[in-house]
Structure formats: structure tokens, C-alpha cells
Short mmCIF file of C-alpha atoms and ligand atoms in Angstrom, two decimals:
data_model
loop_
_atom_site.label_atom_id
_atom_site.label_comp_id
_atom_site.label_asym_id
_atom_site.label_seq_id
_atom_site.Cartn_x
_atom_site.Cartn_y
_atom_site.Cartn_z
CA MET A 801 -104.20 32.26 -67.24
CA GLU A 802 -101.80 29.59 -66.15
CA THR A 803 -102.97 27.65 -63.01
CA ASN A 804 -101.74 24.97 -60.65
CA ILE A 805 -103.93 22.15 -59.16
CA VAL A 806 -103.58 21.86 -55.39
CA LYS A 807 -105.25 19.85 -52.61
CA ALA A 808 -107.70 21.57 -50.56
CA TYR A 809 -110.59 20.76 -48.06
CA GLY A 810 -113.94 22.20 -48.77
CA THR A 811 -117.63 21.53 -49.30
CA GLU A 812 -120.14 21.54 -52.25
CA ALA A 813 -123.19 22.70 -50.44
CA ALA A 814 -124.37 24.44 -47.27
CA ASN A 815 -124.50 22.14 -44.15
CA LYS A 816 -122.56 19.48 -46.05
CA PRO A 817 -119.28 17.81 -44.63
CA LEU A 818 -116.04 19.10 -45.85
CA HIS A 819 -113.86 16.62 -47.81
CA GLY A 820 -110.79 16.66 -49.77
CA MET A 821 -111.00 18.09 -53.09
CA ASN A 822 -108.69 19.74 -55.84
CA ILE A 823 -108.72 23.49 -56.53
CA LYS A 824 -107.01 25.88 -58.98
CA ARG A 825 -104.29 28.32 -57.73
CA ARG A 826 -103.16 30.98 -60.38
CA GLU A 827 -99.55 30.83 -61.62
CA LEU A 828 -97.65 33.68 -59.98
CA LEU A 829 -98.03 37.16 -61.41
CA PRO A 830 -94.97 39.57 -60.83
CA HIS A 831 -96.11 40.67 -57.28
CA ASP A 832 -97.38 37.46 -56.14
CA ILE A 833 -95.90 35.05 -53.62
CA GLU A 834 -96.85 31.36 -53.06
CA MET A 835 -96.70 29.96 -49.60
CA GLU A 836 -96.94 26.49 -48.30
CA VAL A 837 -99.83 26.42 -45.81
CA LEU A 838 -98.45 25.18 -42.53
CA TYR A 839 -101.28 25.91 -40.19
CA CYS A 840 -104.83 27.47 -40.47
CA GLY A 841 -107.02 28.50 -37.76
CA ILE A 842 -110.81 27.77 -37.68
CA CYS A 843 -112.76 31.03 -37.26
CA HIS A 844 -116.52 31.53 -36.59
CA SER A 845 -116.84 33.06 -40.02
CA ASP A 846 -115.89 29.78 -41.62
CA LEU A 847 -118.87 28.30 -39.57
CA HIS A 848 -121.17 31.03 -40.87
CA GLN A 849 -120.25 30.60 -44.44
CA ILE A 850 -120.63 26.78 -44.40
CA LYS A 851 -123.93 27.10 -43.08
CA ASN A 852 -124.58 30.18 -45.37
CA GLU A 853 -125.98 32.07 -42.47
CA PHE A 854 -125.62 35.49 -44.00
CA GLY A 855 -126.66 34.27 -47.51
CA GLY A 856 -124.08 34.75 -50.42
CA ALA A 857 -121.98 31.81 -49.95
CA THR A 858 -120.73 30.29 -53.24
CA PHE A 859 -120.02 26.63 -53.41
CA PRO A 860 -117.74 24.73 -53.58
CA PHE A 861 -116.45 26.50 -50.68
CA VAL A 862 -112.84 26.25 -49.20
CA PRO A 863 -112.68 28.14 -45.67
CA GLY A 864 -109.82 29.44 -43.81
CA HIS A 865 -108.41 32.96 -43.24
CA GLU A 866 -105.98 32.45 -40.46
CA ILE A 867 -103.22 31.16 -42.67
CA VAL A 868 -99.53 30.86 -41.64
CA GLY A 869 -97.18 29.27 -43.94
CA LYS A 870 -93.44 29.48 -45.59
CA VAL A 871 -92.87 31.19 -48.82
CA THR A 872 -92.05 28.66 -51.65
CA ARG A 873 -91.78 30.69 -54.66
CA VAL A 874 -91.82 34.59 -55.34
CA GLY A 875 -92.94 36.53 -58.48
CA THR A 876 -90.26 38.25 -60.53
CA HIS A 877 -91.02 41.64 -59.17
CA VAL A 878 -91.54 40.75 -55.43
CA LYS A 879 -89.63 42.92 -52.99
CA LYS A 880 -91.02 42.10 -49.48
CA PHE A 881 -90.48 38.36 -49.27
CA LYS A 882 -88.02 35.79 -50.34
CA THR A 883 -88.19 32.00 -50.50
CA GLY A 884 -88.23 30.56 -47.11
CA ASP A 885 -89.68 33.53 -45.20
CA LEU A 886 -92.50 32.89 -42.71
CA ALA A 887 -95.63 34.48 -44.10
CA GLY A 888 -99.18 34.89 -42.92
CA VAL A 889 -102.37 35.86 -44.73
CA GLY A 890 -105.53 37.03 -42.92
CA CYS A 891 -108.97 37.98 -44.19
CA ILE A 892 -107.73 40.49 -46.84
CA VAL A 893 -106.05 39.39 -50.03
CA ASP A 894 -106.81 42.43 -52.48
CA SER A 895 -108.25 45.82 -52.61
CA CYS A 896 -108.51 48.87 -54.94
CA GLY A 897 -105.61 50.80 -53.36
CA LYS A 898 -106.97 53.95 -54.52
CA CYS A 899 -109.87 54.88 -52.44
CA GLU A 900 -109.97 57.03 -49.30
CA SER A 901 -110.28 53.91 -47.11
CA CYS A 902 -107.35 52.14 -48.85
CA LYS A 903 -105.21 55.33 -48.68
CA ASP A 904 -105.96 55.46 -45.01
CA ASP A 905 -104.75 51.89 -44.47
CA LEU A 906 -108.29 50.58 -43.86
CA GLU A 907 -108.38 48.35 -46.77
CA GLN A 908 -111.11 46.36 -44.83
CA PHE A 909 -113.50 49.14 -45.90
CA CYS A 910 -112.61 49.52 -49.39
CA ASP A 911 -115.14 51.55 -51.52
CA GLU A 912 -114.79 49.09 -54.43
CA GLY A 913 -115.19 46.01 -51.99
CA VAL A 914 -112.34 44.42 -50.59
CA THR A 915 -111.27 40.75 -51.84
CA PHE A 916 -111.38 38.34 -49.00
CA SER A 917 -109.30 35.27 -48.78
CA PHE A 918 -112.43 33.10 -49.31
CA ASN A 919 -115.81 33.55 -51.01
CA SER A 920 -114.84 36.81 -52.77
CA ALA A 921 -114.99 37.30 -56.71
CA ASP A 922 -111.59 36.16 -57.86
CA LYS A 923 -110.39 38.99 -60.18
CA HIS A 924 -107.97 36.47 -61.89
CA LEU A 925 -109.48 33.21 -62.19
CA GLY A 926 -113.17 34.04 -62.23
CA GLY A 927 -115.29 32.26 -59.68
CA VAL A 928 -114.61 32.94 -56.07
CA THR A 929 -111.52 32.84 -53.95
CA TYR A 930 -110.57 29.68 -52.06
CA GLY A 931 -109.19 29.89 -48.39
CA GLY A 932 -106.24 28.46 -46.66
CA PHE A 933 -107.61 24.90 -45.96
CA SER A 934 -105.29 23.89 -48.72
CA GLU A 935 -101.63 23.05 -49.55
CA THR A 936 -100.73 26.52 -50.87
CA TYR A 937 -102.01 30.12 -51.06
CA VAL A 938 -101.00 32.69 -53.76
CA CYS A 939 -101.25 36.26 -52.88
CA ASN A 940 -100.12 39.73 -53.91
CA GLU A 941 -97.17 40.64 -51.53
CA ASN A 942 -98.89 43.71 -50.30
CA TYR A 943 -101.37 41.77 -48.66
CA VAL A 944 -99.02 39.23 -47.08
CA LEU A 945 -97.71 39.70 -43.43
CA HIS A 946 -94.40 38.96 -42.01
CA VAL A 947 -94.84 36.49 -39.06
CA PRO A 948 -92.21 36.88 -36.39
CA ASP A 949 -90.30 33.84 -35.93
CA SER A 950 -90.33 34.27 -32.16
CA LEU A 951 -94.17 33.17 -32.16
CA ASP A 952 -95.20 29.54 -31.98
CA LEU A 953 -96.62 29.33 -35.63
CA ALA A 954 -99.65 27.11 -34.87
CA SER A 955 -100.94 29.18 -32.03
CA ALA A 956 -100.01 32.50 -34.01
CA ALA A 957 -102.43 31.44 -36.90
CA PRO A 958 -105.55 32.77 -35.06
CA LEU A 959 -103.91 36.21 -34.79
CA LEU A 960 -104.63 36.69 -38.45
CA CYS A 961 -108.25 37.04 -37.92
CA ALA A 962 -109.23 36.72 -34.06
CA GLY A 963 -106.02 38.83 -32.96
CA ILE A 964 -106.57 41.70 -35.43
CA THR A 965 -110.31 41.71 -34.70
CA VAL A 966 -109.62 42.57 -31.18
CA TYR A 967 -106.41 44.51 -31.47
CA SER A 968 -107.95 47.04 -33.77
CA PRO A 969 -110.78 48.23 -31.51
CA LEU A 970 -108.76 47.93 -28.35
CA LYS A 971 -106.40 50.35 -29.93
CA HIS A 972 -108.83 52.65 -31.61
CA TRP A 973 -110.80 53.09 -28.34
CA GLN A 974 -107.66 53.55 -26.38
CA ALA A 975 -107.60 50.56 -23.99
CA GLY A 976 -104.71 51.26 -21.71
CA SER A 977 -103.47 52.23 -18.34
CA GLY A 978 -106.22 53.68 -16.09
CA LYS A 979 -108.97 52.27 -18.33
CA MET A 980 -111.63 49.71 -17.36
CA VAL A 981 -112.13 47.43 -20.24
CA GLY A 982 -114.81 44.88 -20.30
CA ILE A 983 -114.57 41.69 -22.43
CA LEU A 984 -117.95 40.19 -23.26
CA GLY A 985 -117.67 36.29 -24.03
CA ILE A 986 -114.63 34.07 -23.76
CA GLY A 987 -114.29 32.36 -26.99
CA GLY A 988 -111.85 32.57 -30.07
CA LEU A 989 -111.91 36.28 -29.93
CA GLY A 990 -112.54 36.82 -26.26
CA HIS A 991 -109.61 34.86 -24.92
CA VAL A 992 -107.28 36.80 -27.09
CA ALA A 993 -108.89 40.07 -26.22
CA ILE A 994 -108.20 39.34 -22.49
CA LYS A 995 -104.54 39.01 -23.11
CA MET A 996 -104.25 41.88 -25.47
CA ALA A 997 -106.05 44.30 -23.17
CA LYS A 998 -103.84 43.27 -20.30
CA ALA A 999 -100.70 43.66 -22.52
CA MET A 1000 -102.00 47.34 -23.29
CA GLY A 1001 -102.20 48.01 -19.51
CA ALA A 1002 -105.95 48.03 -18.92
CA HIS A 1003 -108.01 46.77 -15.97
CA VAL A 1004 -109.72 43.74 -17.44
CA VAL A 1005 -113.18 42.45 -16.39
CA VAL A 1006 -114.61 39.64 -18.14
CA PHE A 1007 -118.35 39.00 -18.39
CA THR A 1008 -119.40 35.58 -19.06
CA THR A 1009 -122.58 33.33 -19.01
CA SER A 1010 -120.61 30.20 -18.25
CA ALA A 1011 -119.40 29.52 -14.59
CA SER A 1012 -116.97 27.05 -15.80
CA LYS A 1013 -115.12 30.07 -17.62
CA VAL A 1014 -114.78 32.28 -14.56
CA GLU A 1015 -111.60 30.59 -13.45
CA ASP A 1016 -110.25 30.30 -16.98
CA ALA A 1017 -110.65 34.13 -17.55
CA LYS A 1018 -108.49 34.79 -14.47
CA ARG A 1019 -105.94 32.31 -15.83
CA LEU A 1020 -105.98 34.14 -19.27
CA GLY A 1021 -105.02 37.29 -17.23
CA ALA A 1022 -108.34 39.10 -16.39
CA ASP A 1023 -108.26 41.12 -13.24
CA GLU A 1024 -111.91 40.09 -12.63
CA ALA A 1025 -114.38 37.70 -14.04
CA ILE A 1026 -118.14 38.05 -13.46
CA LEU A 1027 -121.09 35.70 -14.25
CA SER A 1028 -123.37 38.03 -16.18
CA THR A 1029 -126.30 36.20 -15.02
CA ASP A 1030 -125.75 37.33 -11.44
CA ALA A 1031 -127.57 40.56 -11.23
CA GLU A 1032 -126.09 41.46 -7.84
CA GLN A 1033 -122.61 41.17 -8.95
CA MET A 1034 -123.47 42.96 -12.34
CA LYS A 1035 -124.94 45.84 -10.46
CA LYS A 1036 -121.40 46.66 -8.97
CA TYR A 1037 -120.02 47.57 -12.43
CA THR A 1038 -122.83 50.27 -13.24
CA ARG A 1039 -121.13 53.27 -14.72
CA LYS A 1040 -117.72 51.71 -14.01
CA MET A 1041 -116.59 50.78 -17.62
CA HIS A 1042 -114.88 52.90 -20.24
CA LEU A 1043 -115.12 50.27 -22.92
CA ILE A 1044 -116.72 46.78 -23.43
CA LEU A 1045 -115.61 44.67 -26.20
CA ASP A 1046 -118.48 42.51 -27.28
CA THR A 1047 -117.38 39.30 -28.81
CA VAL A 1048 -120.71 37.35 -28.94
CA SER A 1049 -121.77 36.05 -32.07
CA ALA A 1050 -125.29 35.07 -31.08
CA LYS A 1051 -128.41 37.13 -30.33
CA HIS A 1052 -127.93 38.81 -26.77
CA ASP A 1053 -128.96 41.92 -24.77
CA VAL A 1054 -126.57 44.65 -25.27
CA ASN A 1055 -128.53 47.09 -23.09
CA THR A 1056 -127.36 45.31 -20.03
CA TYR A 1057 -123.73 46.12 -21.15
CA LEU A 1058 -124.33 49.80 -22.32
CA ASN A 1059 -125.77 50.46 -18.72
CA LEU A 1060 -122.45 49.47 -17.30
CA LEU A 1061 -120.60 52.24 -19.12
CA LYS A 1062 -119.30 55.30 -17.75
CA HIS A 1063 -120.38 58.59 -19.56
CA ASP A 1064 -118.96 58.58 -23.11
CA GLY A 1065 -118.14 54.92 -23.07
CA SER A 1066 -118.64 52.45 -25.78
CA VAL A 1067 -119.68 48.98 -26.16
CA VAL A 1068 -118.07 47.76 -29.44
CA LEU A 1069 -119.36 44.75 -31.23
CA VAL A 1070 -116.90 42.54 -32.87
CA GLY A 1071 -119.04 39.28 -32.89
CA LEU A 1072 -121.43 38.76 -35.79
CA PRO A 1073 -124.91 37.85 -34.58
CA PRO A 1074 -127.06 36.86 -37.47
CA GLU A 1075 -130.05 38.57 -35.94
CA PRO A 1076 -130.42 42.47 -35.37
CA LEU A 1077 -129.88 43.52 -31.89
CA GLU A 1078 -132.34 45.74 -30.05
CA ILE A 1079 -131.17 48.92 -28.19
CA GLY A 1080 -133.41 50.94 -25.73
CA ALA A 1081 -132.98 54.72 -26.10
CA PHE A 1082 -132.12 55.13 -22.51
CA SER A 1083 -129.26 52.82 -22.83
CA VAL A 1084 -127.63 55.27 -25.15
CA VAL A 1085 -129.11 58.83 -24.43
CA SER A 1086 -128.18 58.56 -20.68
CA GLY A 1087 -124.37 58.92 -20.25
CA ARG A 1088 -123.86 59.64 -24.05
CA HIS A 1089 -123.11 56.15 -24.55
CA SER A 1090 -122.10 54.58 -27.92
CA PHE A 1091 -122.72 51.25 -29.40
CA SER A 1092 -120.21 50.73 -32.17
CA GLY A 1093 -118.69 48.19 -34.18
CA SER A 1094 -115.32 47.09 -35.60
CA ASN A 1095 -114.39 44.62 -38.32
CA ILE A 1096 -110.89 43.17 -38.53
CA GLY A 1097 -108.13 45.73 -39.33
CA GLY A 1098 -106.07 46.99 -42.40
CA ILE A 1099 -102.85 45.24 -43.68
CA ALA A 1100 -100.56 47.84 -41.94
CA GLU A 1101 -102.28 47.57 -38.69
CA THR A 1102 -102.21 43.61 -38.82
CA GLN A 1103 -98.48 43.87 -39.31
CA GLU A 1104 -98.33 46.14 -36.10
CA MET A 1105 -100.52 43.72 -34.28
CA LEU A 1106 -98.30 40.72 -35.07
CA ASP A 1107 -95.20 42.63 -33.96
CA PHE A 1108 -96.96 43.87 -30.79
CA TYR A 1109 -98.00 40.11 -30.00
CA ALA A 1110 -94.46 38.81 -30.65
CA LYS A 1111 -93.04 41.68 -28.24
CA HIS A 1112 -95.40 40.57 -25.59
CA ASN A 1113 -95.50 36.90 -26.51
CA ILE A 1114 -99.12 36.71 -26.78
CA THR A 1115 -100.58 33.83 -28.99
CA ALA A 1116 -103.95 32.09 -28.86
CA ASP A 1117 -104.80 28.91 -26.71
CA ILE A 1118 -105.43 26.33 -29.50
CA GLU A 1119 -106.49 22.79 -29.98
CA LEU A 1120 -104.27 21.57 -32.96
CA ILE A 1121 -106.25 18.98 -35.23
CA ASN A 1122 -105.67 17.20 -38.47
CA VAL A 1123 -107.71 18.24 -41.53
CA GLN A 1124 -109.53 14.87 -41.35
CA GLN A 1125 -111.12 16.05 -37.96
CA VAL A 1126 -112.54 19.31 -39.31
CA ASN A 1127 -116.19 18.22 -39.55
CA GLU A 1128 -116.04 17.32 -35.89
CA ALA A 1129 -114.30 20.50 -35.19
CA PHE A 1130 -116.91 22.51 -36.69
CA ASN A 1131 -119.68 20.74 -34.68
CA ARG A 1132 -117.76 21.44 -31.46
CA LEU A 1133 -117.31 25.02 -32.47
CA GLN A 1134 -121.14 25.55 -33.04
CA LYS A 1135 -121.65 24.23 -29.47
CA GLY A 1136 -118.81 26.51 -28.01
CA ASP A 1137 -116.70 23.38 -27.12
CA VAL A 1138 -113.22 24.58 -27.89
CA LYS A 1139 -110.42 26.04 -25.92
CA TYR A 1140 -110.17 28.41 -27.59
CA ARG A 1141 -109.29 28.12 -31.23
CA PHE A 1142 -109.05 24.91 -33.44
CA VAL A 1143 -105.92 25.11 -35.68
CA ILE A 1144 -105.26 22.63 -38.51
CA ASP A 1145 -101.83 21.09 -39.06
CA MET A 1146 -102.01 21.37 -42.75
CA ALA A 1147 -99.29 18.81 -43.14
CA SER A 1148 -102.09 16.30 -42.47
CA LEU A 1149 -103.57 17.25 -45.90
CA LYS A 1150 -100.84 15.07 -47.40
CA LYS A 1151 -102.11 11.83 -45.86
ZN1 ZN B 2254 -112.23 35.05 -38.98
ZN1 ZN B 2255 -110.11 50.89 -51.97
#
């Protein structure tokens, strides 16, 4: 198959610094678009993969699945995009299209295994897919999103993963007017979730372990923000919450939060702690509580999310960096030292 060599930023082994490298992108198939990558967000999943925390990372590895750019070329049969259109690619770049999950617009749960934008088996070139820390991305038009031009492009990039990751469960578990919605953790996911749940009309309570983030949670739109280490304050929320979105990606005690739920309430995990979490029986049997999870969202829902965010003018709070600063950014992300998402200005790759 014909390929093109493009510049990218990646790493050859776990825990090794990222650096400039050349990768191959396939020449366009009839339904492919090629986009110039303008901005790419840095997600906690990129960090997990670089450190190979879940196993299964293949190297060389090129991260990036919060990709915003401009269409530079389209395949002969492409109907949904034309050259010059703004475009986005998130976590999903292919799926079988035939299974029940795909037919229900839940491509993320495809029976045959979804193809992710990085570190998935590449059906066309062999090897694995390479992410958006690169000059271009090539993708089937059915997995490419229209990015509304009213959104600031750099701060819209994190919506492609962080945005949909919180939008999908907030919608599924019916966050909205009259609902008490808790957000656990204020990071890349949590800070977008606050804005999102507010836009949906919910009363938003943020639970954080960091005193410095209490005021920031309110600035981001939270109605209340509580230090989760303050037992007295926490007690006030017992049996008050309809839904708590848990964005924490480290080991933590979820029983504390299950005990804040009203009857039939849910704690929904969207963070990815590498170790199993323990759940006490009484945390779920009393009050018929649920502990659930959610993983990104399907393509149609991702488009719906982008349009919703554009309508409410919601984007992520970002720190824009050059690609040459990416190793420092990963070190800071590891320590939780970012407000609240790093986004790479990919024009810097040309330097
Ligand atoms: Zn992500
Ligand atoms: Zn499928």
C-alpha cells in the first residue's frame, strides 16, 4: 500500500523521553480524509501508555487522541468533508460497523474490538496506529468529527476525549435540572465535567482533596466545593447526591462516595485507576446504590457533544505548549500540575 512519510513525536520504549521521529501514514483510500493536525491535547491515557501501566503498549509509540485540524485532502468517495473544513479525531478511528454495539452508535464497545487512534492494530499498514502528535492524520470520514468554527480550536481539542468522556455519562445518567451531581476530582476530566453538568442544569458539588482547588471549582461554575478530607463537611451530603462522576485515575476509596448517594443513585467511574477498587457490601446494598463506569462515547454522540459545547460556548482550560516541551508536560501531568489540560500547538513540530 502506498504511504507517505510524516513527522511525529513519539518514543521507542516505556518511560523513555519522546522525541522527533518519522512515521508512515497510508495514502488516502476512497473514504479517507487527510488532516493537518493543528492542535493535540495530552490525555492521562497518553501517560498510561508511555509508562505501559496497563501492559500491551507497542513501541515505537506516538500518543495523542484529542486531535483538531484542517482537512487537506479527501478520498474520491468522501461526502462528509471537503478540503479546508475543520475536523476532529478522538479516540475511535474504526470499528466493524456491523455488531450490535456499532449499530447502536456505541462503537467504543464494538464486538470485534474498536481501532483506537493510537496503539491499536493498524488494519491497513500492519503494526499499530500512531496518534495525533504528528503533522497529519488519515482517517475514514465516518470517524471524523465536524468541529464547529465558533469554538476556540486549541481549547476545543480536549473535548475529543475529556469532553465526550464526561458528556456521555452525564447524559446517560440524566444529569439535569433538579439533580444533585457530584464531581470527584478536578483535573482534565473533572474541570470539563463541572462546566458540562452546569450547562445541563444540574446543581454541581465538587469533591476535592486539594484545598487550593476549592475556589477554582467555584470559578469553573460549581455551586459548592468541598474538601473530601473534611469529615464534618462530607457528612452533610449523606444521601443527598443523585449521581457522582468519579474522574480519579489513582487508587481511592469509592465507599465514601457511594454513601453520599440517595437511593438508586450511582457513582460512575470515568478515571482509570491501574489497581482494582474495593467496594463494601453495605455501600451498595443499602440504598440500592450502583457503582458503574463509562468509557468515552460513540461517534454520533461525540458530534452531539461538540455541538452542545459550541452552543454553550464550553471549552477546556488549557496550557498551550510546543511539542518540544512535551516531556516536561508529561512530568507535570504525572504530578497533577496542570490547569487543566496541556494542548500542543502542532505548528511547533515544523521547528
Ligand atoms: Zn484520552
Ligand atoms: Zn462493531
